[in-house]
Coordinates of C-alpha atoms and ligand atoms in Angstrom, one line a residue:
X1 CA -85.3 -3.8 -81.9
X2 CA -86.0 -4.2 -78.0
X3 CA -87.4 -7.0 -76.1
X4 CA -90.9 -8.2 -77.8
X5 CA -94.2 -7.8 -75.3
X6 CA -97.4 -8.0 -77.8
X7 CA -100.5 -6.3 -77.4
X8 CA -103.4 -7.7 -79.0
X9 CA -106.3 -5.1 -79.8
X10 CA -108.8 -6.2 -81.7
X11 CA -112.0 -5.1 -81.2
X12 CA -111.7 -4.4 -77.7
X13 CA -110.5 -1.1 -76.3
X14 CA -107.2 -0.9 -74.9
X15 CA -106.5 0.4 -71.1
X16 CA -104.0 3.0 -72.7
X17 CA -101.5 2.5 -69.5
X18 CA -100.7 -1.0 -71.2
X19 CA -99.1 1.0 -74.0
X20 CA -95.5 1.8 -73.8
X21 CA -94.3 5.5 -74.3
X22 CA -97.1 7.2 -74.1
X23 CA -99.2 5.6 -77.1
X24 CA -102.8 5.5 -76.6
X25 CA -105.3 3.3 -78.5
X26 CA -108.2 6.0 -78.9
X27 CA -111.9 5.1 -79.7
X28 CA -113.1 7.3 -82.2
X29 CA -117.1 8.3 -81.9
X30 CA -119.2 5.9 -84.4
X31 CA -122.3 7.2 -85.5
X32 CA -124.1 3.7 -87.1
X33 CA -126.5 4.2 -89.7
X34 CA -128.3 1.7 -91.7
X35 CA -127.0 3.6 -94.6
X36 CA -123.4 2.9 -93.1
X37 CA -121.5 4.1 -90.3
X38 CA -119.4 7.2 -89.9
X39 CA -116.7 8.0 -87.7
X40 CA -114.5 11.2 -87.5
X41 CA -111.7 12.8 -85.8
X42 CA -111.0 16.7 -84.1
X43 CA -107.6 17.2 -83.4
X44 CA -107.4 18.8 -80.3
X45 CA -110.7 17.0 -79.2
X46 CA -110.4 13.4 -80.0
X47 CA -106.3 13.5 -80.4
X48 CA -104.2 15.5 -78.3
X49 CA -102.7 17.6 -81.1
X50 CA -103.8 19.8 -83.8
X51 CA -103.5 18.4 -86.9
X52 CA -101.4 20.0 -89.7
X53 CA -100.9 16.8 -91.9
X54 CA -102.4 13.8 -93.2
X55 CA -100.9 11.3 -95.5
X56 CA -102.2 7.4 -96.4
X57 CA -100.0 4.3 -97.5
X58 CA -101.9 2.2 -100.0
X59 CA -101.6 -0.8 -102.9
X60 CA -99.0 -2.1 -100.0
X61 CA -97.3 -5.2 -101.6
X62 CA -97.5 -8.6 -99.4
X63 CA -94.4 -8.6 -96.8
X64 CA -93.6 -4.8 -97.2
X65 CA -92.6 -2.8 -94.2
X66 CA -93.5 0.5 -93.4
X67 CA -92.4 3.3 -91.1
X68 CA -89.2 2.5 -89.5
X69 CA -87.8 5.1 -87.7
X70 CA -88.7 8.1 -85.2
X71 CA -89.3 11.4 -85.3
X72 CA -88.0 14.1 -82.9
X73 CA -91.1 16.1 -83.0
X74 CA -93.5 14.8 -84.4
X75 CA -96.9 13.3 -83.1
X76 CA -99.2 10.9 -85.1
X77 CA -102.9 9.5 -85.1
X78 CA -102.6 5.9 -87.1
X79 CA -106.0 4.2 -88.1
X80 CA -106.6 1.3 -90.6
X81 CA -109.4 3.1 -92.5
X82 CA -109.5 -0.3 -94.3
X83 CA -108.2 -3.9 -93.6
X84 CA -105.5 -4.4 -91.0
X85 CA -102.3 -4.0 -90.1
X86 CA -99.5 -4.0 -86.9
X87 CA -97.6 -1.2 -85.8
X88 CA -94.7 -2.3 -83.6
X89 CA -93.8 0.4 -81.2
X90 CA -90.5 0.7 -79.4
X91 CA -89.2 3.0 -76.8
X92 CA -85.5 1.9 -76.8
X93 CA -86.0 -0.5 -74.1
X94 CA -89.0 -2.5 -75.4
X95 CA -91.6 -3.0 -77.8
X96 CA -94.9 -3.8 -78.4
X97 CA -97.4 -4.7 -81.2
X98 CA -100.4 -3.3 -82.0
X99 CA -103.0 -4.2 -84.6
X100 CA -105.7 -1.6 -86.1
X101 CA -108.1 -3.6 -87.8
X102 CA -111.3 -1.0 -87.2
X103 CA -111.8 2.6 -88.5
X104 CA -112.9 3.5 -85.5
X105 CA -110.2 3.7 -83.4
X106 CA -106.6 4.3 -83.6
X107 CA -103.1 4.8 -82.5
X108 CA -101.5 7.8 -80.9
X109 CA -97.7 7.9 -80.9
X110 CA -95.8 10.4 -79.4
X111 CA -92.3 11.9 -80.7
X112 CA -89.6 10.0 -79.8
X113 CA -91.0 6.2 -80.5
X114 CA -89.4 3.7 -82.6
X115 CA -92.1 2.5 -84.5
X116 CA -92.6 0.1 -87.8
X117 CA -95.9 -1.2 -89.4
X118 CA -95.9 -4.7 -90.8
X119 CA -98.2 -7.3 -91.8
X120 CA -100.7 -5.5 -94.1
X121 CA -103.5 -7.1 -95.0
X122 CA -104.7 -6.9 -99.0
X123 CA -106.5 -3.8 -99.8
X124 CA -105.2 -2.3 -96.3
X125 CA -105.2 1.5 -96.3
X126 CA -103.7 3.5 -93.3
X127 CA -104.6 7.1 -92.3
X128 CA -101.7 8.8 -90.9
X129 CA -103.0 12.4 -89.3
X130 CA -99.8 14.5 -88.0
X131 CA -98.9 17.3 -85.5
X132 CA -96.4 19.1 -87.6
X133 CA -95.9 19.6 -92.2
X134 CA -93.1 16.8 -93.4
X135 CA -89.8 17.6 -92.9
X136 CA -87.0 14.9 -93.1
X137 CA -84.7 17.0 -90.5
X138 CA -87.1 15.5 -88.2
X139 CA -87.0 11.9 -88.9
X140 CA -84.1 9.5 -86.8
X141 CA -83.6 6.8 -89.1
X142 CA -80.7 5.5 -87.1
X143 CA -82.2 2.7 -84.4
X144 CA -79.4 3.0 -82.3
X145 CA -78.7 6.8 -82.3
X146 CA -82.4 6.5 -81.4
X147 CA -81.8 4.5 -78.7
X148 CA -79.0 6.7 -77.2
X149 CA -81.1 9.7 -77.8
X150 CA -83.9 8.1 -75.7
X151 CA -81.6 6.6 -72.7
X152 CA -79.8 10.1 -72.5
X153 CA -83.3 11.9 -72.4
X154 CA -82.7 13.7 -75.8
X155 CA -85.3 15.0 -78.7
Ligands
TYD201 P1 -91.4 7.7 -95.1 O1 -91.9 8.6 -94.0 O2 -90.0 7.2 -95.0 O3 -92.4 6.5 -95.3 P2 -92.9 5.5 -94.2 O4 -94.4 5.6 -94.4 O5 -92.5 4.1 -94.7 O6 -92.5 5.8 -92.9 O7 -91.6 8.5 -96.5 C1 -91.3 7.9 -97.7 C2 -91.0 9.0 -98.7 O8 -92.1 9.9 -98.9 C3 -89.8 9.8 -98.3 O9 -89.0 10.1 -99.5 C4 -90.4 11.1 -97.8 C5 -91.7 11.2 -98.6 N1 -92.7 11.9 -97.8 C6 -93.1 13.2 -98.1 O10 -92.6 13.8 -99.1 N2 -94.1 13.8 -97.4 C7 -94.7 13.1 -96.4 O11 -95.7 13.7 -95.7 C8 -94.3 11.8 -96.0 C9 -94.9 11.1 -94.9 C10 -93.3 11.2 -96.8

């Protein structure tokens, strides 16, 4: 992968210009309760796509690697809907790491970004909401026909 430039999130809300690409941490609405707090997500409201997928990666072995590739089309919402996690994302020239630890909030990440997620905590679960149905035509698996895709300006 590219040159390394970490992003720590945290708790904290990210100005979205310090993401590469065009990712965006988004804050989710939180409606706290006693009984427990609730979030939720509208696509088209809260992310800026309407949202024809979901899928969740789960019972994640210590050291596994996720993800790890790009897709020509496709946009995603990532949340850590329990325990934590990084997502690495990489736009052919560099890369940055971001880590979801909150159910609140989340990562956007356009088509056309690199992207891998690492470092699972135990018991993580991650929410994946998407633009488009699954279709492996769309996926670039190749990092550097990714990278000549993305330096010629190609989808
Ligand atoms: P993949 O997207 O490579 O996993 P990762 O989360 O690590 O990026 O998908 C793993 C396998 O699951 C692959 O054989 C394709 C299949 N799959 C589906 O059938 N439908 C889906 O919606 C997704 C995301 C994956």
């Amino acid at each position: 992968m590219a040159a390394d430039k970490a992003v720590m999130v945290g708790t904290t809300r990210v100005d979205p210009s310090e993401i590469i690409a065009g990712c965006q941490i988004i804050t989710l609405p939180k409606i706290a309760d006693i009984r427990g707090n609730l979030s939720y997500v509208e696509g088209g409201r809260h992310i800026p796509f309407v949202i024809r997928r979901a899928y969740w990666i789960y019972d994640v072995p210590g050291g596994a690697l996720r993800g790890g590739h790009a897709y020509h089309k496709l946009e995603e919402f990532i949340i850590a809907i329990s325990g934590s996690f990084d997502v690495v994302v990489d736009d052919g020239r560099e890369r940055q790491v971001v880590q979801l630890n909150r159910s609140y909030f989340g990562l956007y990440v356009p088509a056309m970004v690199w992207r891998q997620i690492e470092n699972f905590s135990s018991n993580s679960v991650t929410l994946i909401l998407g633009s488009l149905p699954y279709s492996e035509e769309d996926y670039l698996r190749d990092y550097q026909a990714f990278v000549l895709a993305r330096h010629e300006g190609r989808k």
